[in-house]
Coordinates of N, CA and C in Angstrom, one line a residue:
M33 N 130.9 62.2 143.7 CA 131.3 62.7 142.4 C 130.0 62.8 141.5
P34 N 130.0 63.8 140.6 CA 128.8 64.0 139.8 C 128.8 63.0 138.6
G35 N 127.6 62.7 138.1 CA 127.4 62.0 136.9 C 128.1 60.7 136.9
I36 N 128.6 60.3 135.7 CA 129.2 59.0 135.5 C 130.5 58.8 136.3
L37 N 131.1 59.9 136.8 CA 132.3 59.7 137.6 C 132.1 58.9 138.8
A38 N 130.9 58.9 139.4 CA 130.6 58.1 140.6 C 130.6 56.6 140.3
D39 N 130.5 56.2 139.0 CA 130.4 54.8 138.6 C 131.8 54.3 138.3
L40 N 132.8 55.1 138.2 CA 134.1 54.7 137.8 C 135.0 54.6 139.0
T41 N 136.0 53.6 139.0 CA 136.9 53.5 140.1 C 138.0 54.5 140.1
P42 N 138.6 54.8 141.2 CA 139.7 55.8 141.2 C 140.8 55.5 140.3
F43 N 141.1 54.2 140.1 CA 142.2 53.8 139.2 C 141.8 54.1 137.8
V44 N 140.6 53.9 137.4 CA 140.2 54.2 136.0 C 140.2 55.7 135.8
L45 N 139.8 56.5 136.8 CA 139.8 58.0 136.7 C 141.2 58.5 136.5
L46 N 142.1 57.9 137.3 CA 143.5 58.4 137.3 C 144.1 58.0 135.9
C47 N 143.8 56.8 135.4 CA 144.3 56.5 134.1 C 143.8 57.4 133.0
A48 N 142.5 57.7 133.2 CA 141.8 58.6 132.2 C 142.5 60.0 132.1
V49 N 142.8 60.5 133.3 CA 143.5 61.8 133.4 C 144.9 61.7 132.7
G50 N 145.6 60.6 133.0 CA 146.9 60.5 132.3 C 146.8 60.4 130.8
I51 N 145.8 59.6 130.3 CA 145.6 59.5 128.9 C 145.3 60.8 128.3
A52 N 144.4 61.6 129.0 CA 144.1 62.9 128.5 C 145.3 63.8 128.4
A53 N 146.2 63.8 129.4 CA 147.4 64.6 129.4 C 148.3 64.2 128.2
L54 N 148.5 62.9 128.0 CA 149.3 62.4 127.0 C 148.8 62.8 125.6
S55 N 147.5 62.7 125.4 CA 146.8 63.2 124.2 C 147.1 64.6 123.9
G56 N 147.1 65.4 125.0 CA 147.3 66.9 124.8 C 148.7 67.2 124.4
V57 N 149.7 66.4 125.0 CA 151.1 66.6 124.6 C 151.3 66.3 123.1
I58 N 150.8 65.2 122.7 CA 150.9 64.9 121.3 C 150.2 65.9 120.4
K59 N 149.0 66.3 120.8 CA 148.3 67.3 120.0 C 149.1 68.6 119.9
G60 N 149.7 69.0 121.0 CA 150.5 70.3 121.0 C 151.7 70.2 120.1
L61 N 152.3 69.0 120.0 CA 153.5 68.8 119.2 C 153.2 68.6 117.7
V62 N 152.2 67.8 117.3 CA 152.0 67.5 115.9 C 150.6 68.0 115.3
G63 N 149.8 68.6 116.2 CA 148.5 69.2 115.7 C 147.4 68.2 115.5
F64 N 147.5 67.0 115.8 CA 146.4 66.0 115.7 C 146.7 64.9 116.6
A65 N 145.8 63.9 116.6 CA 145.9 62.6 117.3 C 145.2 62.6 118.7
M66 N 144.8 63.8 119.2 CA 144.1 63.8 120.5 C 142.9 62.8 120.6
P67 N 142.0 62.9 119.7 CA 140.8 62.0 119.8 C 141.2 60.5 119.6
M68 N 142.2 60.3 118.7 CA 142.7 58.9 118.5 C 143.3 58.3 119.8
V69 N 144.1 59.1 120.4 CA 144.8 58.6 121.7 C 143.7 58.5 122.8
L70 N 142.8 59.4 122.9 CA 141.7 59.3 123.9 C 140.8 58.1 123.7
V71 N 140.3 58.0 122.4 CA 139.4 56.9 122.2 C 140.1 55.5 122.3
S72 N 141.3 55.5 121.9 CA 142.1 54.2 122.0 C 142.4 53.9 123.5
G73 N 142.9 54.9 124.2 CA 143.2 54.6 125.6 C 142.0 54.4 126.5
L74 N 141.1 55.3 126.4 CA 139.9 55.2 127.2 C 139.1 54.0 126.8
G75 N 139.1 53.6 125.5 CA 138.3 52.4 125.1 C 138.9 51.2 125.6
S76 N 140.1 51.2 126.2 CA 140.6 50.0 126.8 C 140.2 49.9 128.3
L77 N 139.6 51.0 128.8 CA 139.2 51.0 130.2 C 137.7 51.0 130.4
I78 N 137.0 51.7 129.5 CA 135.5 51.9 129.6 C 134.8 51.6 128.3
A79 N 133.5 51.6 128.3 CA 132.7 51.3 127.1 C 133.0 52.3 126.0
P80 N 133.0 51.9 124.7 CA 133.4 52.8 123.6 C 132.5 54.1 123.6
E81 N 131.2 53.9 123.8 CA 130.4 55.1 123.7 C 130.7 56.1 124.9
L82 N 131.1 55.6 126.0 CA 131.5 56.5 127.1 C 132.9 57.2 126.8
A83 N 133.8 56.4 126.2 CA 135.0 57.0 125.7 C 134.8 58.1 124.7
L84 N 133.8 57.9 123.8 CA 133.5 58.9 122.8 C 132.9 60.1 123.5
A85 N 132.1 60.0 124.5 CA 131.6 61.1 125.2 C 132.7 61.9 125.9
G86 N 133.7 61.1 126.5 CA 134.8 61.8 127.2 C 135.7 62.6 126.4
L87 N 135.8 62.3 125.1 CA 136.8 63.0 124.3 C 136.2 64.3 123.7
I88 N 134.9 64.5 123.8 CA 134.2 65.6 123.0 C 134.7 67.0 123.5
L89 N 134.6 67.3 124.7 CA 135.0 68.7 125.2 C 136.5 68.9 125.0
P90 N 137.4 68.0 125.4 CA 138.8 68.2 125.2 C 139.1 68.5 123.7
T91 N 138.5 67.7 122.8 CA 138.7 67.9 121.4 C 138.2 69.2 120.9
L92 N 137.0 69.6 121.4 CA 136.4 70.9 121.0 C 137.3 72.1 121.4
V93 N 137.7 72.1 122.6 CA 138.4 73.3 123.1 C 139.8 73.3 122.6
S94 N 140.5 72.2 122.5 CA 141.9 72.2 122.1 C 142.0 72.6 120.6
N95 N 141.0 72.2 119.8 CA 141.1 72.6 118.4 C 140.7 74.1 118.2
G96 N 139.9 74.6 119.1 CA 139.6 76.0 119.0 C 140.9 76.8 119.3
V97 N 141.6 76.4 120.3 CA 142.9 77.1 120.6 C 143.9 77.0 119.5
Q98 N 144.0 75.8 118.9 CA 144.9 75.6 117.8 C 144.5 76.4 116.5
A99 N 143.2 76.4 116.2 CA 142.7 77.1 115.0 C 143.0 78.6 115.1
L100 N 142.9 79.2 116.3 CA 143.0 80.6 116.5 C 144.4 81.1 116.9
A101 N 145.4 80.2 116.7 CA 146.8 80.5 117.2 C 147.3 81.7 116.4
Q102 N 147.0 81.8 115.1 CA 147.4 83.0 114.3 C 146.4 84.0 114.1
G103 N 145.3 83.9 114.9 CA 144.2 84.9 114.8 C 143.0 84.5 114.0
P104 N 141.9 85.1 114.2 CA 140.6 84.8 113.5 C 140.7 84.9 112.0
Q105 N 141.4 85.9 111.5 CA 141.5 86.2 110.1 C 142.2 85.0 109.3
A106 N 143.3 84.5 109.9 CA 144.0 83.4 109.3 C 143.1 82.1 109.3
A107 N 142.3 82.0 110.4 CA 141.4 80.8 110.5 C 140.4 80.9 109.5
M108 N 139.8 82.1 109.2 CA 138.8 82.2 108.2 C 139.3 81.9 106.8
Q109 N 140.5 82.3 106.5 CA 141.1 82.0 105.3 C 141.2 80.5 105.1
S110 N 141.5 79.7 106.1 CA 141.6 78.3 106.0 C 140.2 77.7 105.8
V111 N 139.2 78.3 106.4 CA 137.8 77.8 106.2 C 137.4 78.0 104.8
R112 N 137.7 79.1 104.2 CA 137.4 79.4 102.8 C 138.1 78.4 101.8
R113 N 139.4 78.2 102.1 CA 140.2 77.3 101.3 C 139.7 75.9 101.3
F114 N 139.2 75.4 102.4 CA 138.8 74.0 102.5 C 137.3 73.8 102.8
R115 N 136.5 74.8 102.2 CA 135.1 74.8 102.5 C 134.4 73.5 102.0
L116 N 134.8 73.0 100.8 CA 134.2 71.8 100.3 C 134.4 70.6 101.1
F117 N 135.7 70.4 101.5 CA 136.0 69.3 102.4 C 135.2 69.4 103.7
L118 N 135.2 70.6 104.3 CA 134.5 70.8 105.6 C 133.0 70.5 105.4
G119 N 132.4 71.0 104.4 CA 131.0 70.8 104.2 C 130.6 69.4 104.0
V120 N 131.3 68.6 103.2 CA 131.0 67.2 103.0 C 131.2 66.4 104.3
A121 N 132.3 66.7 105.0 CA 132.6 66.0 106.2 C 131.6 66.3 107.3
F122 N 131.1 67.5 107.4 CA 130.1 67.9 108.3 C 128.8 67.1 108.2
V123 N 128.3 67.0 106.9 CA 127.1 66.3 106.6 C 127.2 64.8 107.0
M124 N 128.3 64.2 106.6 CA 128.5 62.8 106.8 C 128.7 62.5 108.3
L125 N 129.3 63.4 109.1 CA 129.5 63.3 110.5 C 128.1 63.3 111.2
L126 N 127.3 64.2 110.8 CA 126.0 64.3 111.4 C 125.1 63.0 111.2
L127 N 125.3 62.5 110.0 CA 124.5 61.3 109.6 C 125.0 60.0 110.3
S128 N 126.3 59.8 110.4 CA 126.9 58.6 111.0 C 126.8 58.7 112.5
A129 N 126.8 59.8 113.1 CA 126.7 59.9 114.6 C 125.4 59.3 115.1
Q130 N 124.4 59.4 114.3 CA 123.1 58.8 114.8 C 123.1 57.3 114.9
M131 N 124.1 56.7 114.3 CA 124.1 55.2 114.3 C 124.9 54.6 115.4
V132 N 125.6 55.5 116.3 CA 126.4 54.9 117.3 C 125.7 54.1 118.3
A133 N 124.5 54.5 118.7 CA 123.7 53.8 119.7 C 123.2 52.4 119.2
I134 N 123.1 52.2 117.9 CA 122.6 50.9 117.4 C 123.6 50.0 116.8
V135 N 124.9 50.5 116.8 CA 126.0 49.6 116.2 C 126.6 48.8 117.4
P136 N 126.7 47.5 117.2 CA 127.3 46.6 118.2 C 128.7 47.1 118.6
T137 N 129.1 46.8 119.8 CA 130.4 47.3 120.3 C 131.6 46.8 119.5
Q138 N 131.5 45.5 119.1 CA 132.6 44.9 118.3 C 132.8 45.7 117.0
V139 N 131.6 46.0 116.3 CA 131.7 46.7 115.1 C 132.2 48.1 115.2
L140 N 131.8 48.8 116.3 CA 132.3 50.1 116.6 C 133.8 50.1 116.8
L141 N 134.3 49.2 117.6 CA 135.7 49.1 117.9 C 136.5 48.8 116.6
L142 N 136.0 48.0 115.7 CA 136.6 47.7 114.4 C 136.6 48.9 113.5
M143 N 135.5 49.7 113.5 CA 135.4 50.8 112.7 C 136.3 52.0 113.1
I144 N 136.7 52.0 114.4 CA 137.6 52.9 115.0 C 139.1 52.4 114.7
G145 N 139.3 51.2 115.1 CA 140.7 50.7 115.0 C 141.2 50.4 113.6
G146 N 140.3 50.0 112.7 CA 140.6 49.7 111.4 C 141.2 50.9 110.6
P147 N 140.5 52.1 110.6 CA 141.1 53.2 109.9 C 142.4 53.8 110.6
I148 N 142.4 53.7 111.9 CA 143.7 54.2 112.6 C 144.8 53.3 112.1
T149 N 144.7 52.0 112.1 CA 145.7 51.1 111.7 C 146.1 51.3 110.3
F150 N 145.1 51.4 109.4 CA 145.3 51.5 108.0 C 146.2 52.8 107.7
F151 N 145.7 53.9 108.2 CA 146.4 55.2 107.8 C 147.8 55.3 108.5
A152 N 147.9 54.7 109.7 CA 149.2 54.7 110.4 C 150.2 53.9 109.6
L153 N 149.8 52.7 109.1 CA 150.6 51.9 108.2 C 151.0 52.6 107.0
L154 N 150.1 53.3 106.3 CA 150.4 54.0 105.1 C 151.4 55.1 105.3
Q155 N 151.3 55.8 106.4 CA 152.2 56.9 106.7 C 153.6 56.4 107.1
L156 N 153.6 55.3 107.9 CA 154.9 54.7 108.3 C 155.6 54.1 107.1
A157 N 154.9 53.7 106.1 CA 155.4 53.1 104.9 C 156.0 54.1 103.9
G158 N 155.7 55.4 104.3 CA 156.2 56.5 103.4 C 155.3 56.9 102.3
W159 N 154.0 56.5 102.4 CA 153.0 56.9 101.4 C 152.6 58.3 101.5
Q160 N 153.1 59.1 100.6 CA 152.8 60.6 100.6 C 152.4 61.0 99.2
P161 N 151.2 60.7 98.8 CA 150.8 61.1 97.4 C 150.7 62.6 97.3
R162 N 151.0 63.1 96.1 CA 150.9 64.5 95.8 C 149.8 64.8 94.9
V163 N 148.9 65.7 95.3 CA 147.8 66.2 94.4 C 147.8 67.7 94.3
T164 N 147.2 68.2 93.2 CA 147.2 69.6 93.0 C 145.8 70.2 93.5
E165 N 145.9 71.1 94.4 CA 144.7 71.7 95.0 C 143.8 72.3 93.9
G166 N 142.5 72.0 93.9 CA 141.6 72.5 92.9 C 141.4 71.6 91.7
G167 N 142.4 70.6 91.6 CA 142.3 69.8 90.4 C 141.7 68.4 90.7
H168 N 141.4 68.1 92.0 CA 140.9 66.8 92.4 C 139.7 67.0 93.3
R169 N 138.6 67.7 92.9 CA 137.5 67.9 93.7 C 136.8 66.6 94.1
G170 N 136.8 65.6 93.2 CA 136.3 64.3 93.6 C 137.0 63.7 94.7
L171 N 138.3 63.8 94.7 CA 139.1 63.2 95.8 C 138.9 64.0 97.1
E172 N 138.7 65.3 97.0 CA 138.4 66.1 98.2 C 137.1 65.7 98.8
I173 N 136.1 65.5 97.9 CA 134.8 65.1 98.4 C 134.8 63.7 99.0
G174 N 135.6 62.8 98.4 CA 135.6 61.4 98.9 C 136.3 61.3 100.2
I175 N 137.4 62.0 100.4 CA 138.2 62.0 101.6 C 137.4 62.7 102.7
G176 N 136.7 63.8 102.4 CA 135.9 64.5 103.3 C 134.7 63.7 103.8
A177 N 134.1 62.9 102.9 CA 133.0 62.0 103.2 C 133.5 60.9 104.2
F178 N 134.6 60.3 103.8 CA 135.1 59.2 104.7 C 135.5 59.7 106.1
A179 N 136.2 60.9 106.1 CA 136.6 61.5 107.4 C 135.4 61.8 108.2
G180 N 134.4 62.4 107.7 CA 133.2 62.7 108.4 C 132.5 61.4 108.9
F181 N 132.4 60.4 108.0 CA 131.7 59.2 108.4 C 132.3 58.5 109.6
I182 N 133.7 58.3 109.6 CA 134.3 57.6 110.7 C 134.4 58.6 111.9
G183 N 134.4 59.9 111.6 CA 134.4 60.8 112.7 C 133.1 60.8 113.6
G184 N 132.0 60.6 112.9 CA 130.7 60.5 113.6 C 130.6 59.3 114.5
F185 N 131.2 58.2 114.0 CA 131.2 57.0 114.8 C 132.1 57.1 116.0
S186 N 133.3 57.6 115.8 CA 134.4 57.5 116.7 C 135.0 58.8 117.3
G187 N 134.7 59.9 116.7 CA 135.3 61.1 117.1 C 136.7 61.3 116.5
V188 N 137.1 60.4 115.6 CA 138.4 60.3 115.0 C 138.3 60.6 113.5
W189 N 138.8 61.8 113.1 CA 138.8 62.0 111.7 C 140.1 62.6 111.2
G190 N 141.1 62.4 112.1 CA 142.5 62.9 111.8 C 143.2 62.2 110.7
P191 N 143.3 60.8 110.7 CA 144.1 60.2 109.7 C 143.8 60.6 108.2
P192 N 142.6 60.5 107.7 CA 142.4 60.9 106.3 C 142.6 62.4 106.1
T193 N 142.4 63.2 107.1 CA 142.6 64.6 106.9 C 144.1 64.9 106.8
V194 N 144.9 64.3 107.7 CA 146.3 64.5 107.6 C 146.9 64.0 106.3
A195 N 146.4 62.8 105.9 CA 146.9 62.3 104.6 C 146.6 63.3 103.4
Y196 N 145.4 63.9 103.5 CA 145.0 64.8 102.4 C 145.8 66.1 102.5
L197 N 146.1 66.6 103.6 CA 146.9 67.9 103.8 C 148.3 67.6 103.3
T198 N 148.8 66.4 103.7 CA 150.2 66.0 103.3 C 150.3 65.9 101.8
A199 N 149.2 65.3 101.2 CA 149.2 65.2 99.7 C 149.2 66.5 99.0
L200 N 148.6 67.5 99.6 CA 148.6 68.8 99.1 C 149.9 69.6 99.3
G201 N 150.8 69.0 100.1 CA 152.1 69.7 100.4 C 151.9 70.9 101.2
T202 N 150.9 70.9 102.1 CA 150.6 72.1 102.9 C 151.8 72.5 103.8
E203 N 152.1 73.8 103.9 CA 153.3 74.3 104.7 C 153.0 74.0 106.2
K204 N 154.0 73.7 107.0 CA 153.9 73.2 108.3 C 153.0 74.0 109.2
R205 N 153.3 75.3 109.2 CA 152.6 76.2 110.1 C 151.1 76.3 109.7
E206 N 150.9 76.4 108.4 CA 149.5 76.4 107.9 C 148.8 75.1 108.2
Q207 N 149.5 74.0 108.0 CA 148.9 72.7 108.3 C 148.4 72.6 109.7
M208 N 149.2 73.1 110.7 CA 148.8 73.1 112.1 C 147.5 73.9 112.2
R209 N 147.4 75.1 111.6 CA 146.2 75.9 111.7 C 145.0 75.3 111.0
V210 N 145.3 74.7 109.8 CA 144.2 74.1 109.1 C 143.6 72.9 109.8
Q211 N 144.5 72.1 110.4 CA 144.1 71.0 111.2 C 143.2 71.5 112.3
G212 N 143.6 72.5 113.0 CA 142.8 73.1 114.1 C 141.4 73.5 113.6
V213 N 141.4 74.2 112.4 CA 140.1 74.7 111.9 C 139.2 73.5 111.5
I214 N 139.8 72.5 110.7 CA 139.0 71.4 110.3 C 138.5 70.6 111.5
Y215 N 139.4 70.2 112.4 CA 139.0 69.4 113.5 C 138.1 70.2 114.5
G216 N 138.3 71.5 114.6 CA 137.5 72.3 115.4 C 136.0 72.4 115.0
L217 N 135.8 72.6 113.7 CA 134.5 72.7 113.1 C 133.9 71.3 113.2
G218 N 134.7 70.2 113.0 CA 134.2 68.9 113.1 C 133.8 68.6 114.5
A219 N 134.6 69.1 115.5 CA 134.3 68.9 116.9 C 133.0 69.6 117.3
V220 N 132.7 70.7 116.7 CA 131.4 71.4 117.0 C 130.2 70.5 116.5
A221 N 130.4 70.0 115.2 CA 129.4 69.1 114.7 C 129.3 67.8 115.5
L222 N 130.4 67.3 116.0 CA 130.4 66.1 116.8 C 129.6 66.3 118.1
T223 N 129.9 67.5 118.7 CA 129.2 67.8 120.0 C 127.7 67.9 119.8
L224 N 127.3 68.6 118.7 CA 125.8 68.7 118.5 C 125.2 67.4 118.1
A225 N 126.0 66.6 117.3 CA 125.4 65.3 116.9 C 125.2 64.4 118.0
H226 N 126.2 64.4 119.0 CA 126.1 63.4 120.1 C 125.3 63.9 121.2
I227 N 124.9 65.2 121.3 CA 123.9 65.6 122.1 C 122.6 65.0 121.6
G228 N 122.4 65.1 120.3 CA 121.2 64.5 119.6 C 121.2 63.0 119.8
S229 N 122.3 62.3 119.7 CA 122.3 60.8 119.7 C 122.2 60.3 121.1
G230 N 122.4 61.2 122.1 CA 122.3 60.8 123.5 C 123.6 60.3 124.1
V231 N 124.7 60.2 123.3 CA 126.0 59.8 123.8 C 126.5 60.8 124.8
L232 N 126.4 62.1 124.5 CA 126.7 63.1 125.5 C 125.5 63.6 126.2
N233 N 125.4 63.4 127.4 CA 124.2 63.7 128.2 C 124.6 64.3 129.6
A234 N 123.6 64.6 130.4 CA 123.8 65.2 131.7 C 124.7 64.3 132.6
K235 N 124.7 63.0 132.4 CA 125.5 62.1 133.2 C 126.9 61.9 132.6
T236 N 127.1 61.7 131.3 CA 128.4 61.4 130.7 C 129.2 62.7 130.5
V237 N 128.6 63.9 130.5 CA 129.4 65.1 130.2 C 130.4 65.3 131.3
W238 N 130.2 64.8 132.5 CA 131.1 65.1 133.6 C 132.5 64.4 133.3
L239 N 132.5 63.3 132.6 CA 133.8 62.7 132.3 C 134.6 63.6 131.3
S240 N 133.8 64.2 130.4 CA 134.5 65.1 129.4 C 135.0 66.3 130.1
V241 N 134.2 66.9 131.1 CA 134.6 68.0 131.8 C 135.9 67.7 132.6
M242 N 136.0 66.5 133.2 CA 137.1 66.2 134.0 C 138.4 66.0 133.2
L243 N 138.3 65.6 131.9 CA 139.4 65.4 131.1 C 139.9 66.6 130.4
L244 N 139.2 67.7 130.5 CA 139.5 69.0 129.8 C 140.8 69.6 130.4
P245 N 140.9 69.8 131.7 CA 142.1 70.5 132.2 C 143.4 69.7 131.9
P246 N 143.5 68.4 132.2 CA 144.8 67.7 131.8 C 145.1 67.7 130.3
A247 N 144.0 67.7 129.5 CA 144.3 67.7 128.1 C 144.9 69.0 127.6
L248 N 144.4 70.1 128.2 CA 144.9 71.5 127.8 C 146.3 71.7 128.4
L249 N 146.5 71.2 129.6 CA 147.9 71.3 130.2 C 148.9 70.5 129.3
G250 N 148.5 69.3 128.9 CA 149.4 68.5 128.1 C 149.6 69.2 126.7
M251 N 148.6 69.9 126.2 CA 148.8 70.6 124.9 C 149.7 71.7 125.1
W252 N 149.7 72.4 126.2 CA 150.6 73.6 126.5 C 152.0 73.0 126.6
I253 N 152.2 71.9 127.2 CA 153.6 71.3 127.3 C 154.1 70.9 125.9
G254 N 153.2 70.3 125.1 CA 153.6 69.9 123.8 C 154.0 71.1 122.9
R255 N 153.2 72.2 123.0 CA 153.5 73.4 122.2 C 154.9 74.0 122.7
Q256 N 155.2 74.0 124.0 CA 156.4 74.5 124.4 C 157.6 73.7 123.9
A257 N 157.4 72.4 123.8 CA 158.5 71.5 123.3 C 158.6 71.4 121.8
Q258 N 157.6 71.9 121.1 CA 157.5 71.7 119.7 C 158.8 72.2 118.9
D259 N 159.4 73.3 119.3 CA 160.5 73.8 118.6 C 161.8 73.2 119.1
R260 N 161.8 72.3 120.0 CA 163.0 71.8 120.6 C 163.3 70.4 120.2
I261 N 162.4 69.8 119.5 CA 162.6 68.4 119.1 C 162.5 68.3 117.6
D262 N 163.0 67.1 117.1 CA 162.9 66.8 115.6 C 161.4 66.4 115.3
Q263 N 160.7 67.3 114.7 CA 159.3 67.1 114.5 C 159.0 65.8 113.6
K264 N 159.9 65.6 112.6 CA 159.6 64.5 111.8 C 159.8 63.2 112.6
A265 N 160.8 63.1 113.4 CA 161.1 61.9 114.2 C 159.9 61.7 115.2
F266 N 159.5 62.8 115.8 CA 158.4 62.6 116.8 C 157.1 62.2 116.1
R267 N 156.9 62.7 114.9 CA 155.6 62.4 114.2 C 155.7 60.9 113.9
R268 N 156.8 60.4 113.5 CA 156.9 58.9 113.2 C 156.7 58.1 114.5
A269 N 157.2 58.6 115.6 CA 157.0 57.8 116.9 C 155.5 57.9 117.2
T270 N 154.9 59.0 117.0 CA 153.4 59.1 117.2 C 152.6 58.1 116.4
L271 N 153.0 58.0 115.1 CA 152.3 57.1 114.3 C 152.5 55.6 114.7
V272 N 153.7 55.3 115.3 CA 153.9 54.0 115.8 C 152.9 53.7 117.0
V273 N 152.8 54.7 117.9 CA 151.9 54.6 119.0 C 150.5 54.5 118.5
L274 N 150.1 55.2 117.5 CA 148.7 55.1 117.0 C 148.5 53.7 116.3
L275 N 149.5 53.2 115.7 CA 149.4 51.9 115.1 C 149.1 50.8 116.2
V276 N 149.9 50.9 117.2 CA 149.7 50.0 118.3 C 148.3 50.1 118.9
A277 N 147.9 51.4 119.1 CA 146.5 51.6 119.7 C 145.4 51.1 118.7
G278 N 145.6 51.3 117.4 CA 144.6 50.8 116.5 C 144.6 49.3 116.4
L279 N 145.7 48.7 116.5 CA 145.8 47.2 116.5 C 145.1 46.6 117.7
N280 N 145.3 47.3 118.9 CA 144.7 46.9 120.1 C 143.2 46.9 120.0
L281 N 142.6 48.0 119.4 CA 141.2 48.1 119.2 C 140.7 47.0 118.3
V282 N 141.4 46.7 117.2 CA 141.0 45.7 116.3 C 141.1 44.3 117.0
R283 N 142.1 44.1 117.8 CA 142.2 42.8 118.6 C 140.9 42.7 119.5
R284 N 140.5 43.8 120.2 CA 139.4 43.7 121.0 C 138.1 43.4 120.3
A285 N 138.0 44.0 119.0 CA 136.8 43.8 118.2 C 136.7 42.3 117.7
L286 N 137.9 41.7 117.5 CA 137.8 40.3 116.9 C 137.8 39.2 117.9
L287 N 138.2 39.5 119.2 CA 138.2 38.5 120.2 C 136.8 38.3 120.8

């Protein structure tokens, strides 16, 4: 097997494929959580930096599919609407990505698991603040900076982004598209940043390539099921799963 795949056991590879498929199903249903599920699940099997390399291509391609679901014109409208958030997050992502190789494993696990746990708890507790778009530029900059900062470390920038879109009261269909645009552009930045940091290289890229087909298949299944289930109930179940995953990463960081 090519690259890093030759160093992993068949059991680990099979589990990684299953985790990728599950992340795709959740992504197809609720529009986010693929990198969180991947980094949490893979991080329990392999080193955090290898898990980060593995999620890059599935995240990049799946968000491109989601962003363009209503066509390029609708995607560009979303880019213009959230250009400040995107710009700030992009800069912070590029800066923080360069620190992955020098940050201790326990610190990296805590920086990934902490935000996941925090935002999952807030959402499960019913915290849904309402803000007026255009009236809170400081908040948009702050959330964009935080999302980009933790995204560069972990590939996970969904929780603060979802919280911000929810606070704006974004319509469901648009929120799905906007998430795809924001995460997609972030995924491009993440890919470039981690080519530069060395996390994604000629050896580790093969894990990311292997995880792409099951992730896309899972996403297709999730999109097919989206109209047939109670979206609110499933989103709550997803947050419970993410909370457990986040707590597991925090546990690993502290032990």
